[in-house]
Amino acid sequence: LAQLPSPAGQDCQLCQRCLFPARSVSFTSLYNLLRARLCPYFYVCAPQFSVLFRAAGLAGSAVPTAAIAPTTRGLRDAMRGDGIEFSLPLLEESRSRKRKKGEILEEEPTPSDDDEDGSFSWLEEMGVQDKVKKPDTISIQMRKEKHEVQVDHRPESLVLVRGSNTFTLLNFLISCRSLVAAAGPQAGLPPTLLSPVAFRGGTMQTLKARTVSGRARAQGGFEDVFSLEVLGPVLPHALHALTMVLGPAQRGSFRALLSPHEPSAAFNARPAPAQVSSEDVQQDLPACGLHPKTLDQLQQCPTLGKSSIRLLEMKDYTYTWKA
């Protein structure tokens, strides 16, 4: 886990000049570890959006993936301008669902190149070309982008990048101005990188934990109850590790209340149709330092969509949960 220090006083600009080269080194180090299957995933936490890079074999994808949420049309246009191919899985899923329910009766026609050039020969044939106001290029473009703009800052704006495009995305992020806060205590500083493995420029951080004990009413009287509060960025593998510890320690019964980071809930969307077997995952990520059962969970396709688990409960060693 890496969290860059905050500059103080007159050394602010000097710190920024030192940190930005380090950002490039850390980015590249993490990505190389990901491609070598020595790092299962890592997060890039910026003021406006977050990025989740996943190694091949995770979340049901046979190639590396990167998910970005939330996004805006400006960011997506900038990515297209750099030649990054991506999809909007949640938006596409929503449209597909509406089509199946018959909510979309007809698709909005896409203006052709002839329309954009102002060619309306069929109007001339009817002799009414002077009575009809022709749409200008800006109006046509606004109509084409209407639905895409409506998803800005929403979970449906989740962007998914696959395969070799993740490397192009890495270079894009290194030079992306949106990754740097313009105001506030982190103004001018590079984004925070979170990873379950060590990387160049990273620093080890521990989560804050405290325990509380008390008595609660139960059948026949009162019983002792104990709670464990964990504060900080709890990564997916850490949550799974906690459940493996609490299960036997609490004799198969415990309850966990989770406080998810809402913008990152969209990362639970299904990333790709391609599937890999459990054996492939174990062979591809043997040295990443995660427990085999944790890897088994991470390699499965997400099923929560744009939701996240808020309550996880175990009774008699059987899990139930609520999103």
Coordinates of C-alpha atoms in Angstrom, one line a residue:
L1 CA 0.0 0.0 0.0
A2 CA 1.4 3.4 -1.0
Q3 CA 0.3 6.8 0.2
L4 CA 2.4 9.7 -0.7
P5 CA 3.2 12.2 2.1
S6 CA 1.7 15.7 2.1
P7 CA 4.1 18.6 1.5
A8 CA 4.4 21.3 4.1
G9 CA 5.2 25.0 3.9
Q10 CA 7.6 26.4 1.4
D11 CA 8.8 22.9 0.4
C12 CA 5.4 22.2 -1.4
Q13 CA 6.6 22.8 -5.0
L14 CA 9.9 21.0 -4.3
C15 CA 8.0 18.0 -3.0
Q16 CA 5.8 18.0 -6.1
R17 CA 8.8 18.0 -8.4
C18 CA 10.2 15.0 -6.5
L19 CA 6.9 13.1 -6.3
F20 CA 5.9 13.2 -10.0
P21 CA 8.9 11.2 -11.3
A22 CA 8.3 8.8 -8.5
R23 CA 4.7 8.4 -9.6
S24 CA 5.7 7.2 -13.0
V25 CA 8.2 4.7 -11.5
S26 CA 5.5 3.4 -9.1
F27 CA 2.9 3.1 -11.9
T28 CA 5.2 1.2 -14.1
S29 CA 6.4 -1.0 -11.3
L30 CA 2.9 -2.0 -10.4
Y31 CA 1.8 -2.6 -14.0
N32 CA 4.9 -4.8 -14.6
L33 CA 4.1 -6.9 -11.5
L34 CA 0.5 -7.2 -12.7
R35 CA 1.6 -8.4 -16.2
A36 CA 4.0 -10.8 -14.6
R37 CA 1.1 -12.1 -12.4
L38 CA 3.0 -11.2 -9.3
C39 CA 0.4 -8.6 -8.3
P40 CA -3.3 -9.6 -8.6
Y41 CA -4.7 -6.1 -8.7
F42 CA -4.1 -2.5 -7.7
Y43 CA -6.0 0.7 -7.3
V44 CA -5.3 4.2 -8.5
C45 CA -7.2 6.7 -6.3
A46 CA -7.6 10.1 -7.8
P47 CA -9.8 13.1 -6.7
Q48 CA -12.3 12.7 -9.6
F49 CA -12.3 8.9 -10.2
S50 CA -10.7 5.6 -9.3
V51 CA -9.1 2.9 -11.4
L52 CA -8.9 -0.8 -10.7
F53 CA -6.3 -2.8 -12.6
R54 CA -6.8 -6.6 -12.5
A55 CA -4.4 -9.3 -13.7
A56 CA -5.4 -11.9 -16.2
G57 CA -7.4 -14.7 -14.6
L58 CA -9.3 -12.4 -12.2
A59 CA -13.0 -11.6 -12.4
G60 CA -13.5 -14.2 -15.2
S61 CA -11.3 -12.4 -17.7
A62 CA -8.5 -14.2 -19.5
V63 CA -6.7 -10.9 -20.2
P64 CA -5.7 -8.0 -17.9
T65 CA -8.5 -5.5 -17.3
A66 CA -8.8 -2.0 -16.0
A67 CA -12.1 -0.4 -14.7
I68 CA -12.6 3.3 -14.2
A69 CA -15.4 4.9 -12.3
P70 CA -17.0 7.3 -12.3
T71 CA -16.2 8.9 -15.6
T72 CA -17.3 11.9 -17.7
R73 CA -17.7 12.4 -21.4
G74 CA -14.6 14.6 -21.4
L75 CA -12.5 11.8 -19.9
R76 CA -13.9 9.3 -22.3
D77 CA -13.2 11.5 -25.3
A78 CA -9.7 12.1 -24.1
M79 CA -9.2 8.3 -23.9
R80 CA -10.6 7.8 -27.4
G81 CA -8.3 10.5 -28.6
D82 CA -5.3 8.5 -27.2
G83 CA -6.5 5.4 -29.1
I84 CA -7.8 3.5 -26.0
E85 CA -10.6 1.1 -26.8
F86 CA -13.1 0.6 -24.0
S87 CA -16.7 -0.4 -23.3
L88 CA -19.4 0.8 -20.9
P89 CA -20.6 -2.6 -19.5
L90 CA -23.2 -1.2 -17.1
L91 CA -24.7 1.1 -19.7
E92 CA -24.8 -1.7 -22.3
E93 CA -26.4 -4.0 -19.8
S94 CA -29.1 -1.5 -18.9
R95 CA -30.0 -0.9 -22.6
S96 CA -30.1 -4.7 -23.2
R97 CA -32.5 -5.1 -20.2
K98 CA -34.8 -2.4 -21.5
R99 CA -34.9 -3.9 -25.0
K100 CA -35.9 -7.3 -23.5
K101 CA -38.7 -5.6 -21.5
G102 CA -39.9 -3.7 -24.6
E103 CA -39.2 -0.3 -23.0
I104 CA -37.2 0.8 -26.0
L105 CA -39.7 0.9 -28.9
E106 CA -37.3 2.3 -31.5
E107 CA -33.7 3.3 -31.6
E108 CA -32.8 6.9 -32.2
P109 CA -31.4 7.1 -35.7
T110 CA -27.7 7.8 -35.9
P111 CA -27.0 10.8 -38.3
S112 CA -25.0 9.7 -41.3
D113 CA -22.0 11.5 -42.7
D114 CA -24.2 12.9 -45.5
D115 CA -26.4 14.5 -42.9
E116 CA -23.4 16.0 -41.1
D117 CA -22.3 17.5 -44.4
G118 CA -25.7 19.1 -44.8
S119 CA -26.7 16.9 -47.8
F120 CA -30.5 16.6 -47.9
S121 CA -31.1 15.6 -51.5
W122 CA -34.4 14.0 -50.7
L123 CA -35.7 17.4 -49.6
E124 CA -34.7 19.0 -52.9
E125 CA -36.6 16.3 -54.8
M126 CA -39.7 17.2 -52.9
G127 CA -39.1 20.9 -53.5
V128 CA -39.2 21.8 -49.8
Q129 CA -35.6 22.3 -49.0
D130 CA -36.0 26.0 -48.3
K131 CA -38.9 25.4 -45.9
V132 CA -37.1 23.0 -43.6
K133 CA -34.4 24.1 -41.2
K134 CA -31.4 21.8 -41.6
P135 CA -29.7 20.7 -38.4
D136 CA -26.2 22.0 -38.0
T137 CA -23.2 19.8 -37.1
I138 CA -23.2 20.9 -33.5
S139 CA -26.9 19.9 -33.1
I140 CA -26.3 16.5 -34.7
Q141 CA -23.3 15.9 -32.4
M142 CA -25.3 16.9 -29.3
R143 CA -28.1 14.4 -30.3
K144 CA -25.5 11.6 -30.7
E145 CA -24.0 12.3 -27.3
K146 CA -27.2 12.9 -25.4
H147 CA -27.5 9.5 -23.8
E148 CA -23.8 9.3 -23.1
V149 CA -23.7 12.6 -21.3
Q150 CA -26.6 11.5 -19.1
V151 CA -24.5 8.8 -17.4
D152 CA -21.7 11.1 -16.3
H153 CA -20.7 10.7 -12.7
R154 CA -23.1 7.7 -12.3
P155 CA -22.3 4.0 -11.9
E156 CA -23.4 3.5 -15.5
S157 CA -20.4 5.6 -16.6
L158 CA -18.0 2.7 -15.6
V159 CA -15.4 2.2 -18.3
L160 CA -13.8 -1.1 -18.9
V161 CA -10.4 -1.5 -20.7
R162 CA -9.1 -4.9 -21.7
G163 CA -5.9 -6.5 -22.9
S164 CA -3.1 -4.4 -24.5
N165 CA -5.3 -1.3 -24.1
T166 CA -4.5 -1.4 -20.4
F167 CA -0.9 -0.4 -21.2
T168 CA -2.0 2.5 -23.3
L169 CA -4.3 3.5 -20.4
L170 CA -1.3 3.4 -18.1
N171 CA 0.6 5.9 -20.2
F172 CA -2.5 8.0 -20.5
L173 CA -3.0 8.1 -16.7
I174 CA 0.7 9.0 -16.0
S175 CA 0.2 12.3 -18.0
C176 CA -3.5 12.8 -17.1
R177 CA -4.2 16.1 -15.3
S178 CA -7.4 14.8 -13.8
L179 CA -5.4 12.6 -11.5
V180 CA -4.1 15.6 -9.6
A181 CA -6.3 17.6 -7.3
A182 CA -6.6 21.3 -8.1
A183 CA -7.5 22.4 -4.6
G184 CA -7.7 21.1 -1.1
P185 CA -5.0 19.5 1.2
Q186 CA -3.9 17.1 -1.6
A187 CA -3.7 19.9 -4.3
G188 CA -0.9 19.3 -6.7
L189 CA -0.1 15.8 -5.4
P190 CA -0.1 12.5 -7.4
P191 CA -2.9 10.0 -6.7
T192 CA -2.7 7.3 -4.1
L193 CA -1.8 3.8 -5.1
L194 CA -3.2 0.8 -3.2
S195 CA -1.8 -2.7 -3.7
P196 CA -1.7 -6.0 -1.8
V197 CA 2.0 -6.4 -2.7
A198 CA 5.1 -4.3 -2.4
F199 CA 6.2 -2.1 -5.3
R200 CA 8.8 0.6 -6.0
G201 CA 8.1 3.7 -4.1
G202 CA 5.4 2.1 -1.9
T203 CA 5.2 2.3 1.8
M204 CA 3.7 -0.3 4.2
Q205 CA 0.6 0.9 6.0
T206 CA -1.6 -0.9 8.6
L207 CA -5.3 -0.6 9.1
K208 CA -6.5 0.8 12.4
A209 CA -8.4 -1.6 14.6
R210 CA -10.1 -1.5 18.0
T211 CA -12.2 -3.9 20.0
V212 CA -15.3 -3.2 22.1
S213 CA -17.0 -5.5 24.5
G214 CA -20.4 -5.3 26.3
R215 CA -23.5 -7.3 27.2
A216 CA -26.7 -7.7 25.1
R217 CA -30.1 -9.0 25.9
A218 CA -30.6 -12.6 24.7
Q219 CA -33.1 -15.4 25.4
G220 CA -33.0 -16.2 29.1
G221 CA -31.0 -13.2 30.1
F222 CA -27.9 -11.5 28.8
E223 CA -24.8 -12.5 26.9
D224 CA -21.3 -11.1 26.3
V225 CA -20.8 -9.5 22.9
F226 CA -17.6 -8.4 21.3
S227 CA -17.0 -6.2 18.2
L228 CA -14.0 -5.5 16.1
E229 CA -13.9 -2.2 14.2
V230 CA -11.4 -1.9 11.3
L231 CA -10.8 1.5 9.7
G232 CA -9.0 2.4 6.5
P233 CA -9.0 1.2 2.9
V234 CA -10.0 -2.5 3.4
L235 CA -9.0 -4.2 0.1
P236 CA -11.0 -7.2 -1.2
H237 CA -8.3 -9.8 -0.2
A238 CA -8.2 -8.3 3.3
L239 CA -12.0 -8.7 3.8
H240 CA -11.8 -12.3 2.7
A241 CA -8.9 -12.9 5.0
L242 CA -10.9 -11.5 7.9
T243 CA -13.9 -13.8 7.2
M244 CA -11.5 -16.8 7.2
V245 CA -10.2 -15.8 10.6
L246 CA -13.6 -14.9 12.2
G247 CA -15.4 -18.1 11.0
P248 CA -13.6 -20.6 13.1
A249 CA -12.7 -18.1 15.9
Q250 CA -16.4 -17.3 16.4
R251 CA -17.6 -20.9 16.0
G252 CA -19.3 -20.3 12.7
S253 CA -21.4 -17.3 13.7
F254 CA -20.6 -13.6 13.2
R255 CA -22.0 -10.5 11.6
A256 CA -20.0 -7.9 9.6
L257 CA -21.4 -4.4 8.8
L258 CA -19.5 -2.9 5.8
S259 CA -19.1 0.7 4.7
P260 CA -18.3 0.6 1.0
H261 CA -16.7 3.4 -1.0
E262 CA -19.7 4.2 -3.1
P263 CA -17.9 5.3 -6.4
S264 CA -16.0 2.0 -6.4
A265 CA -19.1 -0.1 -6.1
A266 CA -19.4 -0.1 -9.9
F267 CA -16.2 -2.2 -10.1
N268 CA -18.5 -5.2 -9.2
A269 CA -19.9 -5.1 -12.7
R270 CA -19.2 -8.2 -14.9
P271 CA -16.0 -7.3 -16.8
A272 CA -15.9 -9.7 -19.7
P273 CA -17.6 -12.8 -21.1
A274 CA -14.4 -14.8 -21.3
Q275 CA -14.0 -17.3 -18.6
V276 CA -11.0 -19.1 -17.2
S277 CA -10.9 -22.2 -15.0
S278 CA -9.9 -22.2 -11.3
E279 CA -6.8 -24.2 -12.2
D280 CA -5.7 -21.5 -14.7
V281 CA -6.0 -18.8 -11.9
Q282 CA -4.0 -20.9 -9.4
Q283 CA -1.2 -21.5 -12.0
D284 CA -1.1 -17.9 -13.2
L285 CA -1.0 -16.2 -9.8
P286 CA 1.1 -18.5 -7.6
A287 CA 3.5 -16.0 -6.2
C288 CA 1.2 -13.0 -5.5
G289 CA 1.1 -13.8 -1.8
L290 CA -2.7 -14.3 -1.5
H291 CA -4.3 -17.4 0.1
P292 CA -5.5 -20.0 -2.4
K293 CA -9.1 -19.6 -1.2
T294 CA -8.9 -15.8 -1.7
L295 CA -7.6 -16.3 -5.2
D296 CA -10.5 -18.7 -5.9
Q297 CA -13.0 -15.9 -4.8
L298 CA -11.2 -13.2 -6.9
Q299 CA -11.2 -15.3 -10.0
Q300 CA -15.0 -15.7 -10.1
C301 CA -17.1 -13.4 -12.2
P302 CA -18.8 -10.6 -10.2
T303 CA -22.5 -10.9 -9.7
L304 CA -23.4 -7.7 -7.7
G305 CA -23.6 -5.4 -10.7
K306 CA -23.3 -1.8 -9.5
S307 CA -24.1 -2.7 -5.9
S308 CA -21.8 -3.7 -3.0
I309 CA -22.2 -5.9 0.1
R310 CA -23.3 -3.9 3.2
L311 CA -24.1 -6.8 5.5
L312 CA -22.3 -10.1 5.7
E313 CA -23.5 -12.7 8.2
M314 CA -22.4 -16.2 9.0
K315 CA -24.7 -18.7 10.9
D316 CA -23.6 -22.3 11.4
Y317 CA -20.8 -21.7 8.9
T318 CA -23.2 -20.6 6.2
Y319 CA -23.0 -17.1 4.7
T320 CA -25.8 -14.7 3.9
W321 CA -25.5 -11.1 2.7
K322 CA -27.4 -8.0 1.8
A323 CA -26.4 -5.4 -0.8

